[in-house]
């Protein structure tokens, strides 16, 4: 017998299933336009979504213990949130549950937003991806004149990850280190030969954030708010280490709090819910903000995947990225046809993010069984 678990679950596919919403334990995700495309309308699809919702609820119940740090997940179809659920605890000590409205730091899944900001500035004619980073960030070592914005975006700069330098000077994860401290740490790092292969490094996206601020006159958090979040009506904010009653706490393996002191951004730090993230994911289909330049210059990785503008392009055409910052872990996937988007967010190192994401993908992606 499956143990009783507290699960918040919503099925959201328009008025035809409005009765289901009445039983949802929390308010539904932000309202979106009523479904009009065949993929989310019609009795057959509505019945199918109901079955997929049931199976998804079982997946959450199986994989998220009710007495441990929790997880929240959502599924979108052509920009419409069709299912969302949550289980586990947002605050372990206080016993406060995760709900579908609980916010999380999405960690490295944030990178796609920084990359999008850079591409927007290039479309505006203000920068070129072929520009060296030294055009925008002062006092860099020799590699500043050689590393291009393109190499930063695609992780071929060969600049080491900034945490190595912070650790060397005694600034651990819980010690204060803001954007300036982090950029100064990157200035002290010595790159290998730029452009000689893929080497994932958070330093790349910290530097790209500096480019956005220098060129636009707005720090990256403000740029994203004005150019992306507000126009799309997304409830998102770039604010690393933000504390609020609706933001989950972050837990290590032993259930100790993982309270970050690092507040740099560009590589991490967007706070939101899975439902909001899957709404954003529809940009890969519509092309309103994410355009054809998204995968221009994508770089081949050792595992056969390509790295584009802050997202991995898998061999089957799906887009994906995962994140980890402290106890916050996340997974974000967009189907090859760009019609299905799944987001998973958890607040504990031991949370089964991958298991949840894989189960949901098998349930919701129409091509997963092919």
mmCIF file of C-alpha atoms in Angstrom:
data_model
loop_
_atom_site.group_PDB
_atom_site.id
_atom_site.type_symbol
_atom_site.label_atom_id
_atom_site.label_comp_id
_atom_site.label_asym_id
_atom_site.label_seq_id
_atom_site.Cartn_x
_atom_site.Cartn_y
_atom_site.Cartn_z
ATOM 1 C CA UNK A 1 0.000 0.000 0.000
ATOM 2 C CA UNK A 2 1.341 3.425 -0.929
ATOM 3 C CA UNK A 3 1.818 5.640 2.163
ATOM 4 C CA UNK A 4 -0.438 8.652 2.454
ATOM 5 C CA UNK A 5 1.192 11.773 1.042
ATOM 6 C CA UNK A 6 0.129 15.383 0.946
ATOM 7 C CA UNK A 7 0.137 16.451 -2.695
ATOM 8 C CA UNK A 8 -1.027 19.698 -4.230
ATOM 9 C CA UNK A 9 -2.131 18.981 -7.781
ATOM 10 C CA UNK A 10 -3.888 20.973 -10.481
ATOM 11 C CA UNK A 11 -5.096 20.067 -13.968
ATOM 12 C CA UNK A 12 -5.454 23.238 -16.011
ATOM 13 C CA UNK A 13 -6.884 22.896 -19.503
ATOM 14 C CA UNK A 14 -9.709 25.410 -19.645
ATOM 15 C CA UNK A 15 -13.381 25.595 -18.768
ATOM 16 C CA UNK A 16 -14.124 22.029 -19.845
ATOM 17 C CA UNK A 17 -12.340 20.844 -16.700
ATOM 18 C CA UNK A 18 -13.102 23.760 -14.402
ATOM 19 C CA UNK A 19 -14.699 21.410 -11.902
ATOM 20 C CA UNK A 20 -11.310 19.858 -11.298
ATOM 21 C CA UNK A 21 -9.894 23.198 -10.288
ATOM 22 C CA UNK A 22 -12.328 23.472 -7.423
ATOM 23 C CA UNK A 23 -10.559 20.569 -5.773
ATOM 24 C CA UNK A 24 -7.068 21.979 -6.196
ATOM 25 C CA UNK A 25 -5.464 22.677 -2.828
ATOM 26 C CA UNK A 26 -3.949 25.985 -3.911
ATOM 27 C CA UNK A 27 -4.689 28.742 -6.372
ATOM 28 C CA UNK A 28 -3.917 27.730 -9.975
ATOM 29 C CA UNK A 29 -0.860 29.119 -11.741
ATOM 30 C CA UNK A 30 -1.150 32.505 -13.397
ATOM 31 C CA UNK A 31 -4.021 32.600 -15.865
ATOM 32 C CA UNK A 32 -3.236 32.131 -19.531
ATOM 33 C CA UNK A 33 -5.308 32.334 -22.683
ATOM 34 C CA UNK A 34 -7.938 29.671 -23.234
ATOM 35 C CA UNK A 35 -6.709 26.754 -25.350
ATOM 36 C CA UNK A 36 -7.372 27.060 -29.061
ATOM 37 C CA UNK A 37 -4.996 24.574 -30.703
ATOM 38 C CA UNK A 38 -5.953 20.960 -31.303
ATOM 39 C CA UNK A 39 -3.124 19.741 -29.103
ATOM 40 C CA UNK A 40 -4.925 20.995 -26.005
ATOM 41 C CA UNK A 41 -8.582 20.972 -27.041
ATOM 42 C CA UNK A 42 -11.285 18.456 -27.817
ATOM 43 C CA UNK A 43 -12.821 15.714 -25.666
ATOM 44 C CA UNK A 44 -10.169 13.130 -26.555
ATOM 45 C CA UNK A 45 -7.276 15.317 -25.495
ATOM 46 C CA UNK A 46 -9.060 16.483 -22.358
ATOM 47 C CA UNK A 47 -9.607 12.872 -21.311
ATOM 48 C CA UNK A 48 -5.995 12.102 -22.146
ATOM 49 C CA UNK A 49 -4.795 15.009 -20.010
ATOM 50 C CA UNK A 50 -6.911 13.749 -17.124
ATOM 51 C CA UNK A 51 -5.199 10.353 -17.347
ATOM 52 C CA UNK A 52 -1.770 11.936 -17.708
ATOM 53 C CA UNK A 53 -2.540 14.089 -14.689
ATOM 54 C CA UNK A 54 -3.419 11.012 -12.638
ATOM 55 C CA UNK A 55 -0.209 9.261 -13.642
ATOM 56 C CA UNK A 56 1.812 12.379 -12.900
ATOM 57 C CA UNK A 57 0.290 12.654 -9.457
ATOM 58 C CA UNK A 58 1.310 9.072 -8.800
ATOM 59 C CA UNK A 59 4.853 9.889 -9.907
ATOM 60 C CA UNK A 60 5.082 12.765 -7.447
ATOM 61 C CA UNK A 61 3.655 10.568 -4.668
ATOM 62 C CA UNK A 62 6.153 7.812 -5.423
ATOM 63 C CA UNK A 63 9.230 10.026 -5.655
ATOM 64 C CA UNK A 64 8.758 12.846 -3.116
ATOM 65 C CA UNK A 65 8.587 11.883 0.589
ATOM 66 C CA UNK A 66 6.080 14.036 2.439
ATOM 67 C CA UNK A 67 8.405 14.558 5.436
ATOM 68 C CA UNK A 68 11.475 15.656 3.459
ATOM 69 C CA UNK A 69 12.382 18.748 1.415
ATOM 70 C CA UNK A 70 10.039 18.797 -1.524
ATOM 71 C CA UNK A 71 9.559 19.289 -5.221
ATOM 72 C CA UNK A 72 7.168 21.138 -7.487
ATOM 73 C CA UNK A 73 6.562 20.394 -11.151
ATOM 74 C CA UNK A 74 4.511 21.696 -14.060
ATOM 75 C CA UNK A 75 3.714 20.748 -17.641
ATOM 76 C CA UNK A 76 2.899 23.144 -20.459
ATOM 77 C CA UNK A 77 1.367 22.536 -23.863
ATOM 78 C CA UNK A 78 1.780 25.338 -26.435
ATOM 79 C CA UNK A 79 2.126 27.890 -23.664
ATOM 80 C CA UNK A 80 -0.733 26.644 -21.505
ATOM 81 C CA UNK A 81 -0.071 25.151 -18.078
ATOM 82 C CA UNK A 82 -2.018 21.888 -18.253
ATOM 83 C CA UNK A 83 -0.822 20.271 -15.027
ATOM 84 C CA UNK A 84 1.038 21.268 -11.869
ATOM 85 C CA UNK A 85 1.716 19.473 -8.606
ATOM 86 C CA UNK A 86 3.887 19.688 -5.512
ATOM 87 C CA UNK A 87 4.806 17.562 -2.502
ATOM 88 C CA UNK A 88 7.233 17.572 0.401
ATOM 89 C CA UNK A 89 8.290 20.450 2.623
ATOM 90 C CA UNK A 90 9.324 23.999 1.774
ATOM 91 C CA UNK A 91 10.378 24.576 5.397
ATOM 92 C CA UNK A 92 11.414 21.330 7.048
ATOM 93 C CA UNK A 93 11.624 22.636 10.615
ATOM 94 C CA UNK A 94 8.251 24.375 10.490
ATOM 95 C CA UNK A 95 6.545 21.622 8.506
ATOM 96 C CA UNK A 96 5.393 24.053 5.806
ATOM 97 C CA UNK A 97 4.538 22.141 2.616
ATOM 98 C CA UNK A 98 5.630 22.914 -0.900
ATOM 99 C CA UNK A 99 2.695 24.021 -3.067
ATOM 100 C CA UNK A 100 2.404 24.837 -6.749
ATOM 101 C CA UNK A 101 2.854 28.501 -5.787
ATOM 102 C CA UNK A 102 6.114 27.936 -3.885
ATOM 103 C CA UNK A 103 9.054 29.680 -5.559
ATOM 104 C CA UNK A 104 12.555 28.281 -6.015
ATOM 105 C CA UNK A 105 15.948 29.434 -7.250
ATOM 106 C CA UNK A 106 16.183 27.689 -10.626
ATOM 107 C CA UNK A 107 20.020 27.756 -10.472
ATOM 108 C CA UNK A 108 21.759 27.174 -13.821
ATOM 109 C CA UNK A 109 18.467 26.983 -15.695
ATOM 110 C CA UNK A 110 18.803 30.788 -15.382
ATOM 111 C CA UNK A 111 21.574 30.800 -18.007
ATOM 112 C CA UNK A 112 19.139 30.794 -20.928
ATOM 113 C CA UNK A 113 17.812 34.186 -19.820
ATOM 114 C CA UNK A 114 21.277 35.747 -19.722
ATOM 115 C CA UNK A 115 22.044 34.319 -23.160
ATOM 116 C CA UNK A 116 18.745 35.666 -24.476
ATOM 117 C CA UNK A 117 19.595 39.131 -23.140
ATOM 118 C CA UNK A 118 22.929 39.024 -24.990
ATOM 119 C CA UNK A 119 21.217 37.991 -28.233
ATOM 120 C CA UNK A 120 18.670 40.790 -27.832
ATOM 121 C CA UNK A 121 21.497 43.327 -27.539
ATOM 122 C CA UNK A 122 23.104 41.893 -30.661
ATOM 123 C CA UNK A 123 19.809 42.236 -32.542
ATOM 124 C CA UNK A 124 19.687 45.839 -31.332
ATOM 125 C CA UNK A 125 23.050 46.383 -33.018
ATOM 126 C CA UNK A 126 24.793 47.217 -29.742
ATOM 127 C CA UNK A 127 27.179 44.256 -29.568
ATOM 128 C CA UNK A 128 28.472 41.362 -31.647
ATOM 129 C CA UNK A 129 29.153 37.866 -30.383
ATOM 130 C CA UNK A 130 32.553 38.149 -32.035
ATOM 131 C CA UNK A 131 33.540 41.014 -29.705
ATOM 132 C CA UNK A 132 36.251 40.267 -27.118
ATOM 133 C CA UNK A 133 35.103 40.451 -23.511
ATOM 134 C CA UNK A 134 37.781 43.096 -22.839
ATOM 135 C CA UNK A 135 35.616 45.554 -24.801
ATOM 136 C CA UNK A 136 33.139 45.479 -21.919
ATOM 137 C CA UNK A 137 34.950 44.338 -18.762
ATOM 138 C CA UNK A 138 38.111 46.153 -17.657
ATOM 139 C CA UNK A 139 41.301 44.852 -16.030
ATOM 140 C CA UNK A 140 41.130 41.297 -17.322
ATOM 141 C CA UNK A 141 44.315 39.257 -17.833
ATOM 142 C CA UNK A 142 45.706 38.384 -21.251
ATOM 143 C CA UNK A 143 42.717 36.250 -22.181
ATOM 144 C CA UNK A 144 40.355 39.241 -22.088
ATOM 145 C CA UNK A 145 41.446 40.282 -25.582
ATOM 146 C CA UNK A 146 41.022 36.752 -26.951
ATOM 147 C CA UNK A 147 37.864 35.395 -25.336
ATOM 148 C CA UNK A 148 34.775 36.396 -27.327
ATOM 149 C CA UNK A 149 31.183 36.764 -26.182
ATOM 150 C CA UNK A 150 30.378 33.766 -28.359
ATOM 151 C CA UNK A 151 32.921 31.657 -26.480
ATOM 152 C CA UNK A 152 31.466 32.764 -23.159
ATOM 153 C CA UNK A 153 27.927 31.888 -24.249
ATOM 154 C CA UNK A 154 28.933 28.452 -25.514
ATOM 155 C CA UNK A 155 31.431 27.590 -22.735
ATOM 156 C CA UNK A 156 34.512 27.454 -24.947
ATOM 157 C CA UNK A 157 36.418 30.283 -23.232
ATOM 158 C CA UNK A 158 38.322 27.793 -21.036
ATOM 159 C CA UNK A 159 38.077 30.250 -18.112
ATOM 160 C CA UNK A 160 37.943 28.229 -14.846
ATOM 161 C CA UNK A 161 34.839 28.339 -12.698
ATOM 162 C CA UNK A 162 34.948 31.268 -10.266
ATOM 163 C CA UNK A 163 34.241 29.091 -7.237
ATOM 164 C CA UNK A 164 37.751 27.650 -7.519
ATOM 165 C CA UNK A 165 39.280 31.075 -6.919
ATOM 166 C CA UNK A 166 36.764 31.955 -4.188
ATOM 167 C CA UNK A 167 37.555 28.705 -2.420
ATOM 168 C CA UNK A 168 41.288 29.355 -2.718
ATOM 169 C CA UNK A 169 40.930 32.683 -0.917
ATOM 170 C CA UNK A 170 38.697 31.243 1.799
ATOM 171 C CA UNK A 171 35.277 32.422 0.628
ATOM 172 C CA UNK A 172 33.059 29.381 1.021
ATOM 173 C CA UNK A 173 29.507 28.999 -0.237
ATOM 174 C CA UNK A 174 27.974 30.517 2.903
ATOM 175 C CA UNK A 175 30.395 33.475 2.999
ATOM 176 C CA UNK A 176 29.429 36.812 1.371
ATOM 177 C CA UNK A 177 30.514 37.245 -2.250
ATOM 178 C CA UNK A 178 28.581 39.692 -4.423
ATOM 179 C CA UNK A 179 28.855 40.338 -8.156
ATOM 180 C CA UNK A 180 31.901 42.580 -7.801
ATOM 181 C CA UNK A 181 33.778 40.132 -5.582
ATOM 182 C CA UNK A 182 33.012 37.372 -8.067
ATOM 183 C CA UNK A 183 34.148 39.382 -11.098
ATOM 184 C CA UNK A 184 37.360 40.267 -9.256
ATOM 185 C CA UNK A 185 37.917 36.556 -8.592
ATOM 186 C CA UNK A 186 37.457 35.817 -12.300
ATOM 187 C CA UNK A 187 40.022 38.521 -13.125
ATOM 188 C CA UNK A 188 42.604 36.517 -11.172
ATOM 189 C CA UNK A 189 41.931 33.271 -13.026
ATOM 190 C CA UNK A 190 44.092 32.016 -15.855
ATOM 191 C CA UNK A 191 42.317 30.511 -18.832
ATOM 192 C CA UNK A 192 43.602 27.638 -20.893
ATOM 193 C CA UNK A 193 43.656 28.207 -24.653
ATOM 194 C CA UNK A 194 40.326 29.931 -25.498
ATOM 195 C CA UNK A 195 38.248 28.288 -28.194
ATOM 196 C CA UNK A 196 39.803 24.842 -27.804
ATOM 197 C CA UNK A 197 36.781 22.871 -26.681
ATOM 198 C CA UNK A 198 33.713 22.842 -24.466
ATOM 199 C CA UNK A 199 34.359 23.361 -20.756
ATOM 200 C CA UNK A 200 31.306 24.342 -18.701
ATOM 201 C CA UNK A 201 32.064 27.266 -16.378
ATOM 202 C CA UNK A 202 29.781 29.598 -14.453
ATOM 203 C CA UNK A 203 32.374 32.353 -14.880
ATOM 204 C CA UNK A 204 31.290 32.707 -18.502
ATOM 205 C CA UNK A 205 27.785 33.794 -17.613
ATOM 206 C CA UNK A 206 28.866 36.088 -14.787
ATOM 207 C CA UNK A 207 30.906 37.963 -17.400
ATOM 208 C CA UNK A 208 27.973 38.009 -19.844
ATOM 209 C CA UNK A 209 25.867 39.611 -17.105
ATOM 210 C CA UNK A 210 28.489 42.349 -16.880
ATOM 211 C CA UNK A 211 28.209 42.927 -20.627
ATOM 212 C CA UNK A 212 24.448 43.405 -20.361
ATOM 213 C CA UNK A 213 24.894 45.971 -17.593
ATOM 214 C CA UNK A 214 27.659 47.856 -19.385
ATOM 215 C CA UNK A 215 25.883 48.066 -22.749
ATOM 216 C CA UNK A 216 22.255 48.547 -21.723
ATOM 217 C CA UNK A 217 22.862 50.732 -18.685
ATOM 218 C CA UNK A 218 20.713 48.363 -16.646
ATOM 219 C CA UNK A 219 22.022 45.653 -14.321
ATOM 220 C CA UNK A 220 20.967 42.262 -15.628
ATOM 221 C CA UNK A 221 18.158 41.864 -13.036
ATOM 222 C CA UNK A 222 16.566 45.115 -14.230
ATOM 223 C CA UNK A 223 17.142 44.333 -17.904
ATOM 224 C CA UNK A 224 15.386 40.984 -17.605
ATOM 225 C CA UNK A 225 12.521 42.568 -15.687
ATOM 226 C CA UNK A 226 11.975 45.275 -18.311
ATOM 227 C CA UNK A 227 12.702 43.397 -21.526
ATOM 228 C CA UNK A 228 11.507 39.854 -20.769
ATOM 229 C CA UNK A 229 9.577 39.282 -17.546
ATOM 230 C CA UNK A 230 7.187 42.245 -17.711
ATOM 231 C CA UNK A 231 6.390 42.040 -21.454
ATOM 232 C CA UNK A 232 5.583 38.336 -21.135
ATOM 233 C CA UNK A 233 3.703 38.744 -17.853
ATOM 234 C CA UNK A 234 6.021 36.316 -16.071
ATOM 235 C CA UNK A 235 6.238 36.213 -12.278
ATOM 236 C CA UNK A 236 10.025 35.968 -12.176
ATOM 237 C CA UNK A 237 12.808 37.915 -10.517
ATOM 238 C CA UNK A 238 16.589 37.651 -10.703
ATOM 239 C CA UNK A 239 17.525 37.940 -7.036
ATOM 240 C CA UNK A 240 20.000 35.360 -5.664
ATOM 241 C CA UNK A 241 19.476 34.498 -1.980
ATOM 242 C CA UNK A 242 16.135 36.338 -1.872
ATOM 243 C CA UNK A 243 14.098 35.408 1.201
ATOM 244 C CA UNK A 244 10.292 35.522 1.285
ATOM 245 C CA UNK A 245 7.536 33.421 2.889
ATOM 246 C CA UNK A 246 6.681 31.793 -0.450
ATOM 247 C CA UNK A 247 10.290 30.840 -1.321
ATOM 248 C CA UNK A 248 11.404 27.354 -0.295
ATOM 249 C CA UNK A 249 14.395 26.963 1.986
ATOM 250 C CA UNK A 250 17.458 25.143 0.651
ATOM 251 C CA UNK A 251 18.683 21.929 2.324
ATOM 252 C CA UNK A 252 21.864 19.852 2.205
ATOM 253 C CA UNK A 253 21.973 16.040 2.331
ATOM 254 C CA UNK A 254 21.827 16.018 6.143
ATOM 255 C CA UNK A 255 18.839 18.424 6.161
ATOM 256 C CA UNK A 256 20.993 21.316 7.341
ATOM 257 C CA UNK A 257 20.105 24.643 5.758
ATOM 258 C CA UNK A 258 22.181 25.621 2.731
ATOM 259 C CA UNK A 259 22.068 29.400 3.024
ATOM 260 C CA UNK A 260 24.174 30.837 0.226
ATOM 261 C CA UNK A 261 26.322 33.900 0.772
ATOM 262 C CA UNK A 262 27.144 34.209 -2.915
ATOM 263 C CA UNK A 263 24.910 36.724 -4.683
ATOM 264 C CA UNK A 264 26.536 36.920 -8.113
ATOM 265 C CA UNK A 265 24.269 36.423 -11.093
ATOM 266 C CA UNK A 266 24.105 35.688 -14.791
ATOM 267 C CA UNK A 267 24.651 31.987 -14.218
ATOM 268 C CA UNK A 268 21.985 31.470 -11.557
ATOM 269 C CA UNK A 269 19.563 33.306 -9.286
ATOM 270 C CA UNK A 270 16.180 33.511 -11.036
ATOM 271 C CA UNK A 271 13.357 32.910 -8.564
ATOM 272 C CA UNK A 272 10.077 31.520 -9.891
ATOM 273 C CA UNK A 273 7.674 28.556 -9.979
ATOM 274 C CA UNK A 274 7.556 25.627 -12.409
ATOM 275 C CA UNK A 275 4.310 26.953 -13.890
ATOM 276 C CA UNK A 276 5.909 30.274 -14.769
ATOM 277 C CA UNK A 277 8.952 28.542 -16.212
ATOM 278 C CA UNK A 278 6.904 26.350 -18.552
ATOM 279 C CA UNK A 279 5.036 29.445 -19.736
ATOM 280 C CA UNK A 280 8.410 30.970 -20.606
ATOM 281 C CA UNK A 281 9.366 27.752 -22.381
ATOM 282 C CA UNK A 282 6.777 28.413 -25.080
ATOM 283 C CA UNK A 283 9.111 31.112 -26.401
ATOM 284 C CA UNK A 284 11.094 28.317 -28.031
ATOM 285 C CA UNK A 285 7.991 27.631 -30.131
ATOM 286 C CA UNK A 286 6.658 31.130 -30.799
ATOM 287 C CA UNK A 287 9.937 32.869 -31.570
ATOM 288 C CA UNK A 288 8.744 36.150 -30.073
ATOM 289 C CA UNK A 289 11.858 36.660 -27.949
ATOM 290 C CA UNK A 290 13.874 33.510 -28.619
ATOM 291 C CA UNK A 291 14.632 33.644 -32.333
ATOM 292 C CA UNK A 292 16.648 31.787 -34.965
ATOM 293 C CA UNK A 293 19.940 33.014 -33.521
ATOM 294 C CA UNK A 294 19.336 30.842 -30.436
ATOM 295 C CA UNK A 295 21.253 27.874 -31.841
ATOM 296 C CA UNK A 296 23.644 29.756 -34.099
ATOM 297 C CA UNK A 297 27.164 28.671 -33.212
ATOM 298 C CA UNK A 298 26.024 25.819 -30.966
ATOM 299 C CA UNK A 299 29.013 23.769 -29.799
ATOM 300 C CA UNK A 300 29.314 19.983 -29.754
ATOM 301 C CA UNK A 301 29.902 18.456 -26.325
ATOM 302 C CA UNK A 302 31.599 15.159 -25.507
ATOM 303 C CA UNK A 303 28.233 13.471 -24.892
ATOM 304 C CA UNK A 304 26.990 14.262 -28.406
ATOM 305 C CA UNK A 305 24.694 17.082 -27.343
ATOM 306 C CA UNK A 306 25.036 20.653 -28.556
ATOM 307 C CA UNK A 307 25.253 23.671 -26.268
ATOM 308 C CA UNK A 308 23.347 26.643 -27.650
ATOM 309 C CA UNK A 309 22.329 29.896 -25.938
ATOM 310 C CA UNK A 310 22.130 28.641 -22.364
ATOM 311 C CA UNK A 311 20.438 25.359 -23.315
ATOM 312 C CA UNK A 312 21.519 21.878 -24.362
ATOM 313 C CA UNK A 313 20.202 20.550 -27.664
ATOM 314 C CA UNK A 314 19.893 16.795 -27.298
ATOM 315 C CA UNK A 315 20.454 14.370 -30.156
ATOM 316 C CA UNK A 316 16.687 13.853 -30.559
ATOM 317 C CA UNK A 317 16.095 17.615 -30.805
ATOM 318 C CA UNK A 318 14.768 18.118 -27.279
ATOM 319 C CA UNK A 319 16.113 21.126 -25.371
ATOM 320 C CA UNK A 320 17.182 20.682 -21.759
ATOM 321 C CA UNK A 321 19.127 22.195 -18.903
ATOM 322 C CA UNK A 322 19.553 21.307 -15.253
ATOM 323 C CA UNK A 323 20.573 23.421 -12.305
ATOM 324 C CA UNK A 324 22.006 23.087 -8.814
ATOM 325 C CA UNK A 325 22.747 25.870 -6.338
ATOM 326 C CA UNK A 326 23.001 24.933 -2.701
ATOM 327 C CA UNK A 327 20.056 22.629 -2.073
ATOM 328 C CA UNK A 328 18.063 24.042 -4.978
ATOM 329 C CA UNK A 329 18.010 21.669 -7.939
ATOM 330 C CA UNK A 330 15.998 22.026 -11.123
ATOM 331 C CA UNK A 331 15.323 20.463 -14.513
ATOM 332 C CA UNK A 332 13.808 22.098 -17.591
ATOM 333 C CA UNK A 333 12.960 20.336 -20.858
ATOM 334 C CA UNK A 334 11.340 21.420 -24.132
ATOM 335 C CA UNK A 335 10.228 18.810 -26.671
ATOM 336 C CA UNK A 336 11.709 18.596 -30.151
ATOM 337 C CA UNK A 337 8.477 19.955 -31.646
ATOM 338 C CA UNK A 338 8.611 22.734 -29.000
ATOM 339 C CA UNK A 339 4.997 22.065 -27.932
ATOM 340 C CA UNK A 340 5.612 20.328 -24.587
ATOM 341 C CA UNK A 341 7.544 21.915 -21.728
ATOM 342 C CA UNK A 342 8.256 20.366 -18.326
ATOM 343 C CA UNK A 343 9.851 22.035 -15.300
ATOM 344 C CA UNK A 344 10.844 20.435 -11.996
ATOM 345 C CA UNK A 345 12.162 22.329 -8.967
ATOM 346 C CA UNK A 346 13.278 20.895 -5.623
ATOM 347 C CA UNK A 347 14.835 22.275 -2.443
ATOM 348 C CA UNK A 348 16.965 19.374 -1.204
ATOM 349 C CA UNK A 349 20.183 17.761 -2.461
ATOM 350 C CA UNK A 350 18.680 14.302 -2.075
ATOM 351 C CA UNK A 351 15.503 15.134 -4.008
ATOM 352 C CA UNK A 352 14.913 12.876 -7.000
ATOM 353 C CA UNK A 353 14.824 15.630 -9.608
ATOM 354 C CA UNK A 354 15.948 13.379 -12.433
ATOM 355 C CA UNK A 355 13.501 10.621 -11.579
ATOM 356 C CA UNK A 356 10.586 13.055 -11.506
ATOM 357 C CA UNK A 357 11.602 14.702 -14.762
ATOM 358 C CA UNK A 358 12.055 11.364 -16.529
ATOM 359 C CA UNK A 359 8.702 10.005 -15.328
ATOM 360 C CA UNK A 360 6.845 13.149 -16.356
ATOM 361 C CA UNK A 361 8.564 13.217 -19.731
ATOM 362 C CA UNK A 362 7.511 9.627 -20.424
ATOM 363 C CA UNK A 363 3.928 10.534 -19.520
ATOM 364 C CA UNK A 364 3.559 13.827 -21.378
ATOM 365 C CA UNK A 365 5.860 13.864 -24.384
ATOM 366 C CA UNK A 366 4.018 12.234 -27.314
ATOM 367 C CA UNK A 367 7.315 11.169 -28.900
ATOM 368 C CA UNK A 368 8.883 9.579 -25.815
ATOM 369 C CA UNK A 369 7.448 6.152 -26.614
ATOM 370 C CA UNK A 370 8.602 6.171 -30.235
#
